[in-house]
Amino acid sequence: MQAQSKKKTTIIGSALPHMPWEPREPGNNNVIWRSTNNPIINHDHIPSSNSIFNSAVVPYGGGFAGVFRCDSKTRQMQLHRGVSSDGINWEIENERLQFLPDPNTPTAAEINRFEYAYDPRVVWIEDRYYVTWCNGYYGPTIGVGYTYDFETFYQMENAYLPFNRNGVLFPRKINGKYAMLNRPSDNGHTPFGDIYYSESPDMTHWGRHRFVMGATGGWQSTKIGAGPIPIETTEGWLLIYHGVLTSCNGFVYSFGAALLDLERPWQVLHRPEPYLLAPQAPYERTGDVPNVAFPCAALADADTGRIAIYYGAADTAVAVAYGYVDEIIDFVKSNPA
Ligand code: BMA
């Protein structure tokens, strides 16, 4: 493995020279490595929070913006907005964000009510930032909304019937349709779960569902779910996803990577057996839910191939890990499933 050097560039996207970054420490031979600032957001970062974890960030303006999962001191699961100049130090609003009904969706007001909201993803598509999240509507399903400015957020129709989690949009239309990975589930802690692909002409009606990949063995033997927005590369969509195993003490959440076909993303090109990161740091092992590393966002610099993965640690705090896209792709390709 190459140390900290720029290799071939494979990300199809924009340069992001100001993204957060720390070089791999000498002697660390892992494909990705943790920030020395972890956890970058602690559980009590805002006065109202019990915990802040599985959260989504994107480049915005000259800096970054995000939608954060902040569980309140009543243990309500909520979304909060935040901004940062460096991607590490965040100003998160103390009050939860409240979606307005999308004025372009005539029926949006009918479902614009708050039950709970968690595990957001955010992506820029065409002209706005779309937010998807696990939305309480008689059980968990995928909420869909958007914002132009991270101040006003509009809520559209839910994408699916309950129960579904981990709705993750692709950053562009595929074959002329919006595309979303998702994970049908149950109303509880779901002892199963495979990743599916769905498409939509209008961000409202979702269909033509395709199986992408399922739970297999080891760290991903119980269930899997898409993590950050897939990263487009010349080798395919780089999908970072979480995998869960069931130990005698409960679920253990790690994350790994796979490559999906660019125009038919339900076709898996490569999927290695080993994980990229398992909960082994103290802040991943200990917290409100021990042994959880749950990625929801990634920043990528197309110029240098650097990637920063944002993940929730032990359902308590937000952490970051770094890597090079080319090394991650080499890892994905050289470890056949
Ligand atoms: C999942 C979701 C995640 C959470 C994980 C571990 O079902 O609720 O938000 O991080 O469980 O508790």
Short mmCIF file of C-alpha atoms and ligand atoms in Angstrom, two decimals:
data_model
loop_
_atom_site.label_atom_id
_atom_site.label_comp_id
_atom_site.label_asym_id
_atom_site.label_seq_id
_atom_site.Cartn_x
_atom_site.Cartn_y
_atom_site.Cartn_z
CA MET A 1 0.00 0.00 0.00
CA GLN A 2 1.26 3.44 -0.80
CA ALA A 3 1.79 5.94 1.97
CA GLN A 4 0.08 9.29 1.63
CA SER A 5 0.92 9.76 -2.02
CA LYS A 6 -1.33 10.97 -4.75
CA LYS A 7 -2.02 8.19 -7.22
CA LYS A 8 -4.21 8.06 -10.27
CA THR A 9 -7.32 10.17 -9.84
CA THR A 10 -10.53 8.25 -10.19
CA ILE A 11 -13.20 10.42 -8.56
CA ILE A 12 -15.67 11.95 -11.01
CA GLY A 13 -16.56 15.18 -9.26
CA SER A 14 -15.29 18.48 -8.00
CA ALA A 15 -12.08 19.50 -6.34
CA LEU A 16 -12.40 20.08 -2.60
CA PRO A 17 -9.02 21.45 -1.53
CA HIS A 18 -10.31 22.71 1.83
CA MET A 19 -11.77 19.40 2.98
CA PRO A 20 -10.64 18.19 6.38
CA TRP A 21 -7.58 15.99 6.21
CA GLU A 22 -4.86 14.40 8.29
CA PRO A 23 -2.17 12.23 6.74
CA ARG A 24 -1.90 8.59 7.66
CA GLU A 25 0.43 8.13 10.59
CA PRO A 26 3.65 6.20 9.93
CA GLY A 27 3.23 2.56 10.84
CA ASN A 28 -0.51 2.59 10.20
CA ASN A 29 -1.14 0.12 7.38
CA ASN A 30 -4.91 0.29 7.34
CA VAL A 31 -6.78 1.40 4.21
CA ILE A 32 -8.53 4.11 6.21
CA TRP A 33 -7.42 5.80 9.39
CA ARG A 34 -9.19 7.70 12.16
CA SER A 35 -8.92 11.43 12.80
CA THR A 36 -6.77 12.27 15.82
CA ASN A 37 -9.53 14.77 16.70
CA ASN A 38 -12.14 12.04 17.15
CA PRO A 39 -14.80 12.31 18.20
CA ILE A 40 -15.09 15.64 16.39
CA ILE A 41 -18.57 16.28 17.85
CA ASN A 42 -19.30 15.18 21.36
CA HIS A 43 -22.62 14.09 22.77
CA ASP A 44 -23.20 17.39 24.61
CA HIS A 45 -22.10 19.72 21.80
CA ILE A 46 -25.37 21.68 22.08
CA PRO A 47 -27.33 22.26 25.28
CA SER A 48 -30.36 20.28 24.12
CA SER A 49 -28.54 17.11 23.08
CA ASN A 50 -28.19 13.75 24.76
CA SER A 51 -26.11 12.54 21.83
CA ILE A 52 -25.11 13.61 18.31
CA PHE A 53 -24.14 10.91 15.86
CA ASN A 54 -25.12 9.44 12.43
CA SER A 55 -25.00 12.78 10.59
CA ALA A 56 -24.56 14.15 7.07
CA VAL A 57 -22.27 16.91 5.80
CA VAL A 58 -21.68 18.49 2.36
CA PRO A 59 -19.56 21.27 0.91
CA TYR A 60 -21.53 24.52 1.12
CA GLY A 61 -20.46 28.02 0.19
CA GLY A 62 -16.79 28.31 1.02
CA GLY A 63 -17.16 25.80 3.86
CA PHE A 64 -19.53 23.04 4.86
CA ALA A 65 -23.08 22.50 6.02
CA GLY A 66 -24.81 19.54 7.52
CA VAL A 67 -27.87 17.88 8.93
CA PHE A 68 -27.19 16.24 12.26
CA ARG A 69 -28.92 13.54 14.20
CA CYS A 70 -29.28 14.97 17.68
CA ASP A 71 -31.19 12.88 20.18
CA SER A 72 -32.68 15.20 22.76
CA LYS A 73 -32.69 14.96 26.51
CA THR A 74 -36.14 13.45 26.25
CA ARG A 75 -34.49 10.88 23.91
CA GLN A 76 -36.41 12.15 20.94
CA MET A 77 -34.63 11.44 17.63
CA GLN A 78 -34.39 14.76 15.73
CA LEU A 79 -32.55 16.51 12.90
CA HIS A 80 -30.63 19.75 13.47
CA ARG A 81 -28.88 21.93 10.93
CA GLY A 82 -25.26 23.04 11.25
CA VAL A 83 -22.46 24.90 9.50
CA SER A 84 -18.68 24.77 9.63
CA SER A 85 -15.78 26.53 7.95
CA ASP A 86 -13.41 23.55 8.21
CA GLY A 87 -15.64 20.46 8.43
CA ILE A 88 -14.36 19.67 11.92
CA ASN A 89 -15.58 22.50 14.15
CA TRP A 90 -19.35 22.71 13.84
CA GLU A 91 -21.98 25.21 14.87
CA ILE A 92 -25.12 23.18 15.33
CA GLU A 93 -28.43 24.84 16.02
CA ASN A 94 -29.86 23.99 19.40
CA GLU A 95 -33.43 23.65 18.11
CA ARG A 96 -34.46 20.86 15.77
CA LEU A 97 -35.05 21.80 12.15
CA GLN A 98 -38.67 21.89 11.05
CA PHE A 99 -39.60 21.04 7.50
CA LEU A 100 -42.20 23.16 5.71
CA PRO A 101 -44.51 21.36 3.27
CA ASP A 102 -43.00 21.52 -0.20
CA PRO A 103 -45.06 24.12 -2.12
CA ASN A 104 -44.56 22.12 -5.33
CA THR A 105 -45.99 18.91 -3.85
CA PRO A 106 -49.75 19.56 -3.43
CA THR A 107 -50.15 16.68 -0.96
CA ALA A 108 -47.07 17.43 1.15
CA ALA A 109 -48.99 19.12 3.94
CA GLU A 110 -50.86 15.88 4.68
CA ILE A 111 -47.73 14.17 5.97
CA ASN A 112 -45.87 17.21 7.28
CA ARG A 113 -45.95 16.22 10.92
CA PHE A 114 -43.18 15.19 13.26
CA GLU A 115 -43.00 11.76 14.85
CA TYR A 116 -39.24 11.23 14.83
CA ALA A 117 -36.38 11.77 12.40
CA TYR A 118 -32.94 10.19 12.30
CA ASP A 119 -29.94 9.06 10.24
CA PRO A 120 -29.98 11.87 7.60
CA ARG A 121 -28.16 11.88 4.28
CA VAL A 122 -27.62 15.06 2.21
CA VAL A 123 -26.72 15.38 -1.47
CA TRP A 124 -26.54 18.11 -4.09
CA ILE A 125 -28.53 17.17 -7.21
CA GLU A 126 -28.91 19.65 -10.04
CA ASP A 127 -30.09 22.76 -8.21
CA ARG A 128 -30.58 21.99 -4.52
CA TYR A 129 -29.54 19.90 -1.56
CA TYR A 130 -31.81 16.91 -1.02
CA VAL A 131 -32.17 15.43 2.44
CA THR A 132 -33.32 11.89 3.07
CA TRP A 133 -33.80 10.50 6.55
CA CYS A 134 -35.51 7.82 8.51
CA ASN A 135 -38.91 9.42 9.05
CA GLY A 136 -41.47 8.24 11.56
CA TYR A 137 -44.77 7.70 9.75
CA TYR A 138 -46.56 4.86 11.54
CA GLY A 139 -43.15 3.25 11.65
CA PRO A 140 -39.85 4.14 10.01
CA THR A 141 -39.76 4.99 6.32
CA ILE A 142 -37.68 7.29 4.11
CA GLY A 143 -38.49 10.98 4.33
CA VAL A 144 -37.47 13.19 1.41
CA GLY A 145 -36.94 16.93 1.52
CA TYR A 146 -34.70 19.66 0.21
CA THR A 147 -33.09 22.96 1.00
CA TYR A 148 -31.33 25.65 -0.99
CA ASP A 149 -29.67 27.40 1.93
CA PHE A 150 -29.65 25.13 5.02
CA GLU A 151 -32.06 27.54 6.65
CA THR A 152 -35.43 26.64 5.13
CA PHE A 153 -36.16 22.96 4.54
CA TYR A 154 -39.08 21.61 2.51
CA GLN A 155 -40.62 18.18 2.96
CA MET A 156 -41.90 16.13 0.02
CA GLU A 157 -43.75 12.80 0.08
CA ASN A 158 -42.16 9.85 1.84
CA ALA A 159 -40.43 7.65 -0.70
CA TYR A 160 -41.79 4.28 0.44
CA LEU A 161 -44.30 2.54 2.64
CA PRO A 162 -43.06 1.74 6.12
CA PHE A 163 -40.83 0.01 7.02
CA ASN A 164 -37.65 1.20 5.41
CA ARG A 165 -34.34 2.74 6.50
CA ASN A 166 -31.07 3.94 5.04
CA GLY A 167 -32.46 5.77 2.01
CA VAL A 168 -29.41 7.07 0.15
CA LEU A 169 -29.75 9.07 -3.07
CA PHE A 170 -27.26 8.90 -5.92
CA PRO A 171 -25.78 12.34 -6.72
CA ARG A 172 -27.12 12.42 -10.27
CA LYS A 173 -29.93 10.95 -12.31
CA ILE A 174 -29.17 7.51 -13.73
CA ASN A 175 -30.80 6.59 -17.02
CA GLY A 176 -32.85 9.78 -16.71
CA LYS A 177 -34.26 8.92 -13.25
CA TYR A 178 -33.48 9.88 -9.69
CA ALA A 179 -32.01 6.83 -7.97
CA MET A 180 -32.00 5.74 -4.33
CA LEU A 181 -30.59 2.84 -2.37
CA ASN A 182 -32.78 1.74 0.51
CA ARG A 183 -33.21 -1.04 3.00
CA PRO A 184 -36.64 -2.53 3.67
CA SER A 185 -36.91 -3.37 7.36
CA ASP A 186 -39.31 -3.96 10.23
CA ASN A 187 -40.60 -1.73 13.00
CA GLY A 188 -38.02 -2.82 15.55
CA HIS A 189 -34.28 -3.33 15.58
CA THR A 190 -34.62 -5.47 12.43
CA PRO A 191 -32.63 -8.73 12.50
CA PHE A 192 -32.34 -8.74 8.67
CA GLY A 193 -31.68 -6.29 5.88
CA ASP A 194 -30.51 -6.14 2.28
CA ILE A 195 -29.82 -3.17 0.03
CA TYR A 196 -32.25 -2.39 -2.81
CA TYR A 197 -32.23 0.17 -5.63
CA SER A 198 -35.29 2.22 -6.59
CA GLU A 199 -35.79 4.93 -9.17
CA SER A 200 -38.12 7.87 -9.66
CA PRO A 201 -38.95 10.30 -12.46
CA ASP A 202 -39.94 13.06 -10.03
CA MET A 203 -38.52 12.37 -6.54
CA THR A 204 -42.06 11.43 -5.46
CA HIS A 205 -43.03 8.16 -7.15
CA TRP A 206 -40.48 5.41 -6.56
CA GLY A 207 -40.45 2.09 -8.37
CA ARG A 208 -38.62 -0.41 -10.57
CA HIS A 209 -37.05 -1.82 -7.42
CA ARG A 210 -33.94 -3.96 -7.79
CA PHE A 211 -32.04 -6.12 -5.35
CA VAL A 212 -28.45 -4.88 -5.03
CA MET A 213 -26.80 -6.96 -2.34
CA GLY A 214 -27.58 -8.76 0.88
CA ALA A 215 -26.11 -9.75 4.21
CA THR A 216 -23.44 -12.41 3.83
CA GLY A 217 -21.09 -13.49 6.64
CA GLY A 218 -18.85 -12.24 9.39
CA TRP A 219 -19.14 -8.52 10.13
CA GLN A 220 -22.04 -8.22 7.64
CA SER A 221 -23.89 -11.42 8.50
CA THR A 222 -27.08 -9.93 10.04
CA LYS A 223 -27.91 -6.92 7.85
CA ILE A 224 -26.36 -4.21 5.71
CA GLY A 225 -27.35 -0.68 4.71
CA ALA A 226 -26.00 2.03 2.43
CA GLY A 227 -23.95 4.72 4.15
CA PRO A 228 -22.72 7.92 2.49
CA ILE A 229 -23.94 9.15 -0.91
CA PRO A 230 -22.20 6.84 -3.43
CA ILE A 231 -19.02 8.35 -4.84
CA GLU A 232 -18.78 8.29 -8.64
CA THR A 233 -15.43 7.00 -9.88
CA THR A 234 -14.08 5.77 -13.19
CA GLU A 235 -14.26 2.24 -11.72
CA GLY A 236 -17.93 2.42 -10.72
CA TRP A 237 -19.95 3.82 -7.82
CA LEU A 238 -17.95 3.49 -4.64
CA LEU A 239 -20.50 2.48 -2.03
CA ILE A 240 -19.51 2.67 1.61
CA TYR A 241 -22.03 0.70 3.66
CA HIS A 242 -22.53 -0.53 7.16
CA GLY A 243 -22.71 -4.19 8.06
CA VAL A 244 -24.00 -5.74 11.25
CA LEU A 245 -23.19 -8.95 13.06
CA THR A 246 -25.04 -10.33 16.05
CA SER A 247 -22.84 -11.16 19.01
CA CYS A 248 -23.94 -12.61 22.34
CA ASN A 249 -24.13 -8.97 23.52
CA GLY A 250 -26.12 -7.59 20.59
CA PHE A 251 -25.45 -5.94 17.26
CA VAL A 252 -21.97 -4.83 16.15
CA TYR A 253 -21.87 -2.17 13.39
CA SER A 254 -18.80 -1.95 11.13
CA PHE A 255 -18.44 -0.52 7.65
CA GLY A 256 -17.01 -1.67 4.35
CA ALA A 257 -17.04 -0.77 0.66
CA ALA A 258 -18.19 -2.16 -2.67
CA LEU A 259 -18.18 -1.03 -6.30
CA LEU A 260 -21.46 -0.81 -8.23
CA ASP A 261 -21.90 -0.54 -11.99
CA LEU A 262 -22.19 3.11 -13.09
CA GLU A 263 -25.28 2.78 -15.29
CA ARG A 264 -26.82 -0.31 -13.65
CA PRO A 265 -25.97 0.29 -9.99
CA TRP A 266 -27.94 -2.78 -8.85
CA GLN A 267 -25.10 -4.81 -10.33
CA VAL A 268 -22.27 -5.31 -7.86
CA LEU A 269 -18.86 -5.28 -9.54
CA HIS A 270 -16.68 -5.95 -6.50
CA ARG A 271 -17.40 -6.60 -2.86
CA PRO A 272 -14.62 -7.76 -0.56
CA GLU A 273 -15.12 -9.84 2.58
CA PRO A 274 -13.09 -7.75 5.07
CA TYR A 275 -14.45 -4.56 6.60
CA LEU A 276 -12.86 -1.13 6.21
CA LEU A 277 -13.41 -0.11 9.82
CA ALA A 278 -14.82 -1.96 12.82
CA PRO A 279 -15.66 -0.41 16.20
CA GLN A 280 -12.32 -0.67 17.96
CA ALA A 281 -11.58 2.84 19.24
CA PRO A 282 -12.79 3.56 22.79
CA TYR A 283 -15.44 6.04 21.56
CA GLU A 284 -16.80 3.42 19.13
CA ARG A 285 -16.85 0.67 21.72
CA THR A 286 -18.41 2.65 24.54
CA GLY A 287 -21.47 4.88 24.48
CA ASP A 288 -25.25 4.76 24.45
CA VAL A 289 -25.11 1.81 22.04
CA PRO A 290 -21.70 0.11 22.26
CA ASN A 291 -19.79 -1.17 19.23
CA VAL A 292 -21.26 1.01 16.51
CA ALA A 293 -19.48 2.72 13.60
CA PHE A 294 -22.25 4.02 11.32
CA PRO A 295 -21.23 6.13 8.26
CA CYS A 296 -23.69 8.64 6.80
CA ALA A 297 -21.53 11.02 4.75
CA ALA A 298 -18.26 11.42 2.89
CA LEU A 299 -16.38 14.38 1.47
CA ALA A 300 -14.20 13.71 -1.55
CA ASP A 301 -11.59 15.75 -3.40
CA ALA A 302 -11.45 14.79 -7.08
CA ASP A 303 -8.04 16.43 -7.45
CA THR A 304 -6.18 14.36 -4.90
CA GLY A 305 -8.46 11.38 -4.32
CA ARG A 306 -8.77 12.13 -0.61
CA ILE A 307 -11.91 11.00 1.18
CA ALA A 308 -13.21 11.89 4.65
CA ILE A 309 -15.89 9.54 5.98
CA TYR A 310 -18.20 10.86 8.71
CA TYR A 311 -19.64 8.22 10.98
CA GLY A 312 -21.57 7.94 14.18
CA ALA A 313 -19.64 6.39 17.06
CA ALA A 314 -21.54 4.24 19.58
CA ASP A 315 -24.76 6.21 18.92
CA THR A 316 -23.16 9.00 20.95
CA ALA A 317 -20.71 11.15 18.98
CA VAL A 318 -19.54 11.99 15.44
CA ALA A 319 -16.17 10.72 14.20
CA VAL A 320 -14.17 11.00 10.96
CA ALA A 321 -11.90 8.59 9.10
CA TYR A 322 -9.68 9.37 6.12
CA GLY A 323 -8.49 7.47 3.09
CA TYR A 324 -7.51 7.68 -0.56
CA VAL A 325 -10.09 6.63 -3.10
CA ASP A 326 -7.55 4.70 -5.15
CA GLU A 327 -6.39 2.70 -2.16
CA ILE A 328 -9.97 1.97 -1.15
CA ILE A 329 -10.75 0.83 -4.70
CA ASP A 330 -7.62 -1.35 -4.77
CA PHE A 331 -8.76 -2.87 -1.49
CA VAL A 332 -12.26 -3.48 -2.85
CA LYS A 333 -10.91 -5.10 -6.02
CA SER A 334 -8.16 -7.18 -4.50
CA ASN A 335 -10.30 -8.92 -1.88
CA PRO A 336 -12.82 -10.99 -3.81
CA ALA A 337 -16.05 -11.79 -2.01
C1 BMA B 1 -29.91 1.29 13.70
C2 BMA B 1 -30.26 2.75 13.60
C3 BMA B 1 -29.02 3.58 13.75
C4 BMA B 1 -28.20 3.17 14.96
C5 BMA B 1 -28.00 1.67 14.98
C6 BMA B 1 -27.28 1.19 16.22
O1 BMA B 1 -31.06 0.49 13.64
O2 BMA B 1 -31.16 3.09 14.64
O3 BMA B 1 -29.41 4.91 13.93
O4 BMA B 1 -26.94 3.79 14.91
O5 BMA B 1 -29.23 1.02 14.89
O6 BMA B 1 -28.03 1.45 17.37
#
